[in-house]
């Protein structure tokens, strides 16, 4: 009498373990995608539980990540760091305006005339009222005096309105501002 081949039952624990790993913060999205994919193509006995665990873990990671990012994106520390970065960027723009005046003998009519100068690309995301150009997220305003001898340069503050106390001014010491055309209007 010959022995009949008894099909060996496939184990489900690796798939279930992968589904449980989907709850690991950050990496859970990848584990969850793997568990869902493996569970859908598998004929293992408890494959549906791997799909459920993997999907739930990946979904929890996505929702949790979105909530955390939204929650911590506008904290006072983050806002203060953005303001400091903007102040430094405005300081670089002031230096570029002064270099432009040194080369051409006058200030540019618009900040867009600085394009092509040795100025970092990220500083060109500006709003120039005279040119009508706006690119999010920074809103810089440049106002050249009628006689062309001075200018005002600032970034809109968190309230998004010009001429308010929260407007951001360049981070340049007063000693360096002497002899420049920068004249803040407070």
mmCIF file of C-alpha atoms in Angstrom:
data_model
loop_
_atom_site.group_PDB
_atom_site.id
_atom_site.type_symbol
_atom_site.label_atom_id
_atom_site.label_comp_id
_atom_site.label_asym_id
_atom_site.label_seq_id
_atom_site.Cartn_x
_atom_site.Cartn_y
_atom_site.Cartn_z
ATOM 1 C CA UNK A 1 0.000 0.000 0.000
ATOM 2 C CA UNK A 2 1.445 3.327 -0.989
ATOM 3 C CA UNK A 3 1.161 6.393 1.078
ATOM 4 C CA UNK A 4 -0.919 9.142 -0.360
ATOM 5 C CA UNK A 5 0.769 12.509 -0.479
ATOM 6 C CA UNK A 6 -0.903 14.609 2.121
ATOM 7 C CA UNK A 7 -0.686 18.283 1.224
ATOM 8 C CA UNK A 8 1.325 20.122 3.775
ATOM 9 C CA UNK A 9 -0.583 22.930 5.313
ATOM 10 C CA UNK A 10 0.992 26.305 4.681
ATOM 11 C CA UNK A 11 1.807 28.335 7.702
ATOM 12 C CA UNK A 12 0.094 31.659 8.134
ATOM 13 C CA UNK A 13 2.201 33.147 10.899
ATOM 14 C CA UNK A 14 4.750 34.910 8.593
ATOM 15 C CA UNK A 15 1.929 36.743 6.846
ATOM 16 C CA UNK A 16 0.282 37.632 10.143
ATOM 17 C CA UNK A 17 3.624 38.820 11.545
ATOM 18 C CA UNK A 18 4.067 41.055 8.501
ATOM 19 C CA UNK A 19 0.554 42.394 9.083
ATOM 20 C CA UNK A 20 1.400 43.178 12.710
ATOM 21 C CA UNK A 21 4.605 44.952 11.575
ATOM 22 C CA UNK A 22 2.348 47.320 9.626
ATOM 23 C CA UNK A 23 1.689 49.066 12.939
ATOM 24 C CA UNK A 24 5.359 50.142 13.237
ATOM 25 C CA UNK A 25 5.396 53.959 12.975
ATOM 26 C CA UNK A 26 6.818 55.226 9.700
ATOM 27 C CA UNK A 27 7.781 51.889 8.172
ATOM 28 C CA UNK A 28 4.334 50.428 8.727
ATOM 29 C CA UNK A 29 3.114 51.738 5.394
ATOM 30 C CA UNK A 30 5.611 49.511 3.585
ATOM 31 C CA UNK A 31 4.970 46.501 5.821
ATOM 32 C CA UNK A 32 1.241 47.029 5.363
ATOM 33 C CA UNK A 33 1.534 47.194 1.584
ATOM 34 C CA UNK A 34 3.565 43.983 1.651
ATOM 35 C CA UNK A 35 1.062 42.216 3.907
ATOM 36 C CA UNK A 36 -1.905 43.292 1.791
ATOM 37 C CA UNK A 37 -0.220 42.240 -1.448
ATOM 38 C CA UNK A 38 0.982 38.912 -0.062
ATOM 39 C CA UNK A 39 -2.384 38.223 1.547
ATOM 40 C CA UNK A 40 -4.295 38.876 -1.669
ATOM 41 C CA UNK A 41 -2.165 36.546 -3.785
ATOM 42 C CA UNK A 42 -1.708 33.895 -1.101
ATOM 43 C CA UNK A 43 -3.746 30.776 -0.545
ATOM 44 C CA UNK A 44 -2.722 30.569 3.081
ATOM 45 C CA UNK A 45 -5.517 29.732 5.494
ATOM 46 C CA UNK A 46 -5.618 33.041 7.362
ATOM 47 C CA UNK A 47 -4.529 35.323 4.522
ATOM 48 C CA UNK A 48 -7.515 37.603 4.969
ATOM 49 C CA UNK A 49 -6.284 38.427 8.487
ATOM 50 C CA UNK A 50 -2.928 39.437 7.044
ATOM 51 C CA UNK A 51 -4.735 41.732 4.605
ATOM 52 C CA UNK A 52 -6.838 43.235 7.401
ATOM 53 C CA UNK A 53 -3.864 43.745 9.729
ATOM 54 C CA UNK A 54 -1.648 45.148 6.975
ATOM 55 C CA UNK A 55 -4.332 47.504 5.689
ATOM 56 C CA UNK A 56 -5.266 48.731 9.167
ATOM 57 C CA UNK A 57 -1.622 49.328 10.121
ATOM 58 C CA UNK A 58 -0.836 51.175 6.896
ATOM 59 C CA UNK A 59 -3.984 53.286 7.238
ATOM 60 C CA UNK A 60 -3.150 54.111 10.852
ATOM 61 C CA UNK A 61 0.348 55.192 9.761
ATOM 62 C CA UNK A 62 -1.022 57.440 7.021
ATOM 63 C CA UNK A 63 -3.655 59.086 9.207
ATOM 64 C CA UNK A 64 -1.321 59.387 12.198
ATOM 65 C CA UNK A 65 1.422 60.927 10.081
ATOM 66 C CA UNK A 66 -0.951 63.457 8.544
ATOM 67 C CA UNK A 67 -2.297 64.446 11.963
ATOM 68 C CA UNK A 68 1.199 64.829 13.431
ATOM 69 C CA UNK A 69 2.464 66.892 10.515
ATOM 70 C CA UNK A 70 -0.570 69.155 10.664
ATOM 71 C CA UNK A 71 -0.283 69.469 14.436
ATOM 72 C CA UNK A 72 3.395 70.420 14.555
ATOM 73 C CA UNK A 73 3.703 72.426 11.342
ATOM 74 C CA UNK A 74 2.596 75.711 12.916
ATOM 75 C CA UNK A 75 4.106 75.583 16.377
ATOM 76 C CA UNK A 76 5.759 78.756 17.724
ATOM 77 C CA UNK A 77 9.211 77.192 17.328
ATOM 78 C CA UNK A 78 8.605 76.373 13.663
ATOM 79 C CA UNK A 79 7.132 79.817 12.987
ATOM 80 C CA UNK A 80 10.102 81.505 14.681
ATOM 81 C CA UNK A 81 12.570 79.473 12.613
ATOM 82 C CA UNK A 82 10.720 80.448 9.431
ATOM 83 C CA UNK A 83 10.877 84.105 10.447
ATOM 84 C CA UNK A 84 14.622 83.864 11.156
ATOM 85 C CA UNK A 85 15.241 82.153 7.817
ATOM 86 C CA UNK A 86 13.238 84.856 6.049
ATOM 87 C CA UNK A 87 15.208 87.589 7.859
ATOM 88 C CA UNK A 88 18.481 86.035 6.667
ATOM 89 C CA UNK A 89 17.125 85.681 3.134
ATOM 90 C CA UNK A 90 16.023 89.312 3.113
ATOM 91 C CA UNK A 91 19.492 90.289 4.302
ATOM 92 C CA UNK A 92 20.939 88.480 1.293
ATOM 93 C CA UNK A 93 18.510 90.308 -0.996
ATOM 94 C CA UNK A 94 19.584 93.669 0.522
ATOM 95 C CA UNK A 95 23.227 92.801 -0.191
ATOM 96 C CA UNK A 96 22.288 91.860 -3.761
ATOM 97 C CA UNK A 97 20.405 95.130 -4.222
ATOM 98 C CA UNK A 98 23.491 97.027 -3.066
ATOM 99 C CA UNK A 99 25.720 95.030 -5.442
ATOM 100 C CA UNK A 100 23.304 95.805 -8.259
ATOM 101 C CA UNK A 101 23.498 99.522 -7.403
ATOM 102 C CA UNK A 102 27.295 99.276 -7.314
ATOM 103 C CA UNK A 103 27.366 97.757 -10.813
ATOM 104 C CA UNK A 104 24.693 99.881 -12.481
ATOM 105 C CA UNK A 105 24.607 103.045 -10.357
ATOM 106 C CA UNK A 106 20.907 102.650 -9.511
ATOM 107 C CA UNK A 107 18.563 100.269 -7.744
ATOM 108 C CA UNK A 108 16.503 97.868 -9.852
ATOM 109 C CA UNK A 109 12.928 98.892 -10.564
ATOM 110 C CA UNK A 110 11.751 95.395 -9.590
ATOM 111 C CA UNK A 111 13.291 92.481 -7.751
ATOM 112 C CA UNK A 112 12.881 90.390 -10.884
ATOM 113 C CA UNK A 113 15.805 92.331 -12.348
ATOM 114 C CA UNK A 114 18.006 90.454 -9.885
ATOM 115 C CA UNK A 115 17.320 87.210 -11.756
ATOM 116 C CA UNK A 116 20.566 86.021 -13.271
ATOM 117 C CA UNK A 117 22.603 87.723 -10.567
ATOM 118 C CA UNK A 118 24.527 85.539 -8.112
ATOM 119 C CA UNK A 119 21.529 85.163 -5.810
ATOM 120 C CA UNK A 120 20.194 81.849 -4.489
ATOM 121 C CA UNK A 121 17.193 80.562 -6.423
ATOM 122 C CA UNK A 122 15.113 80.164 -3.258
ATOM 123 C CA UNK A 123 15.332 83.917 -2.688
ATOM 124 C CA UNK A 124 13.517 84.581 -5.931
ATOM 125 C CA UNK A 125 10.195 83.310 -4.540
ATOM 126 C CA UNK A 126 9.060 86.846 -3.969
ATOM 127 C CA UNK A 127 6.167 89.185 -4.393
ATOM 128 C CA UNK A 128 7.116 92.389 -6.102
ATOM 129 C CA UNK A 129 4.239 94.845 -6.139
ATOM 130 C CA UNK A 130 5.597 96.724 -9.139
ATOM 131 C CA UNK A 131 5.937 93.563 -11.233
ATOM 132 C CA UNK A 132 2.851 91.791 -9.876
ATOM 133 C CA UNK A 133 4.704 88.519 -9.340
ATOM 134 C CA UNK A 134 3.819 86.191 -6.458
ATOM 135 C CA UNK A 135 5.155 82.748 -5.669
ATOM 136 C CA UNK A 136 4.204 80.879 -2.495
ATOM 137 C CA UNK A 137 5.364 80.574 0.312
ATOM 138 C CA UNK A 138 7.412 83.721 0.798
ATOM 139 C CA UNK A 139 5.814 87.054 0.150
ATOM 140 C CA UNK A 140 8.466 89.757 -0.190
ATOM 141 C CA UNK A 141 7.539 93.333 -0.919
ATOM 142 C CA UNK A 142 9.966 95.747 -2.535
ATOM 143 C CA UNK A 143 9.100 99.418 -2.826
ATOM 144 C CA UNK A 144 11.500 101.714 -4.652
ATOM 145 C CA UNK A 145 11.278 105.408 -3.772
ATOM 146 C CA UNK A 146 10.040 107.720 -6.525
ATOM 147 C CA UNK A 147 13.489 109.298 -6.872
ATOM 148 C CA UNK A 148 15.142 105.849 -6.948
ATOM 149 C CA UNK A 149 17.532 106.677 -4.117
ATOM 150 C CA UNK A 150 16.092 104.341 -1.478
ATOM 151 C CA UNK A 151 13.825 101.356 -1.058
ATOM 152 C CA UNK A 152 11.864 99.396 1.489
ATOM 153 C CA UNK A 153 12.067 95.615 1.549
ATOM 154 C CA UNK A 154 10.141 93.312 3.854
ATOM 155 C CA UNK A 155 8.281 90.032 4.005
ATOM 156 C CA UNK A 156 4.689 89.701 5.034
ATOM 157 C CA UNK A 157 4.344 88.294 8.514
ATOM 158 C CA UNK A 158 2.124 85.429 9.640
ATOM 159 C CA UNK A 159 -1.032 87.537 9.254
ATOM 160 C CA UNK A 160 -0.323 87.969 5.520
ATOM 161 C CA UNK A 161 -1.060 91.710 5.561
ATOM 162 C CA UNK A 162 1.487 94.406 4.686
ATOM 163 C CA UNK A 163 2.250 97.266 7.040
ATOM 164 C CA UNK A 164 1.537 95.396 10.259
ATOM 165 C CA UNK A 165 3.906 94.931 13.217
ATOM 166 C CA UNK A 166 4.531 91.275 12.353
ATOM 167 C CA UNK A 167 6.154 92.099 8.992
ATOM 168 C CA UNK A 168 9.653 90.643 8.754
ATOM 169 C CA UNK A 169 12.604 92.944 8.118
ATOM 170 C CA UNK A 170 16.101 91.981 6.908
ATOM 171 C CA UNK A 171 18.609 90.628 9.415
ATOM 172 C CA UNK A 172 21.343 93.174 8.812
ATOM 173 C CA UNK A 173 23.099 95.092 11.586
ATOM 174 C CA UNK A 174 22.502 98.848 11.551
ATOM 175 C CA UNK A 175 26.239 99.423 11.112
ATOM 176 C CA UNK A 176 26.106 97.604 7.764
ATOM 177 C CA UNK A 177 22.958 99.439 6.681
ATOM 178 C CA UNK A 178 24.685 102.816 6.815
ATOM 179 C CA UNK A 179 25.396 103.921 3.283
ATOM 180 C CA UNK A 180 22.747 101.674 1.773
ATOM 181 C CA UNK A 181 19.449 102.727 0.292
ATOM 182 C CA UNK A 182 17.421 100.528 2.614
ATOM 183 C CA UNK A 183 14.899 102.710 4.446
ATOM 184 C CA UNK A 184 12.345 100.723 6.413
ATOM 185 C CA UNK A 185 8.942 102.294 6.777
ATOM 186 C CA UNK A 186 7.517 101.229 10.136
#
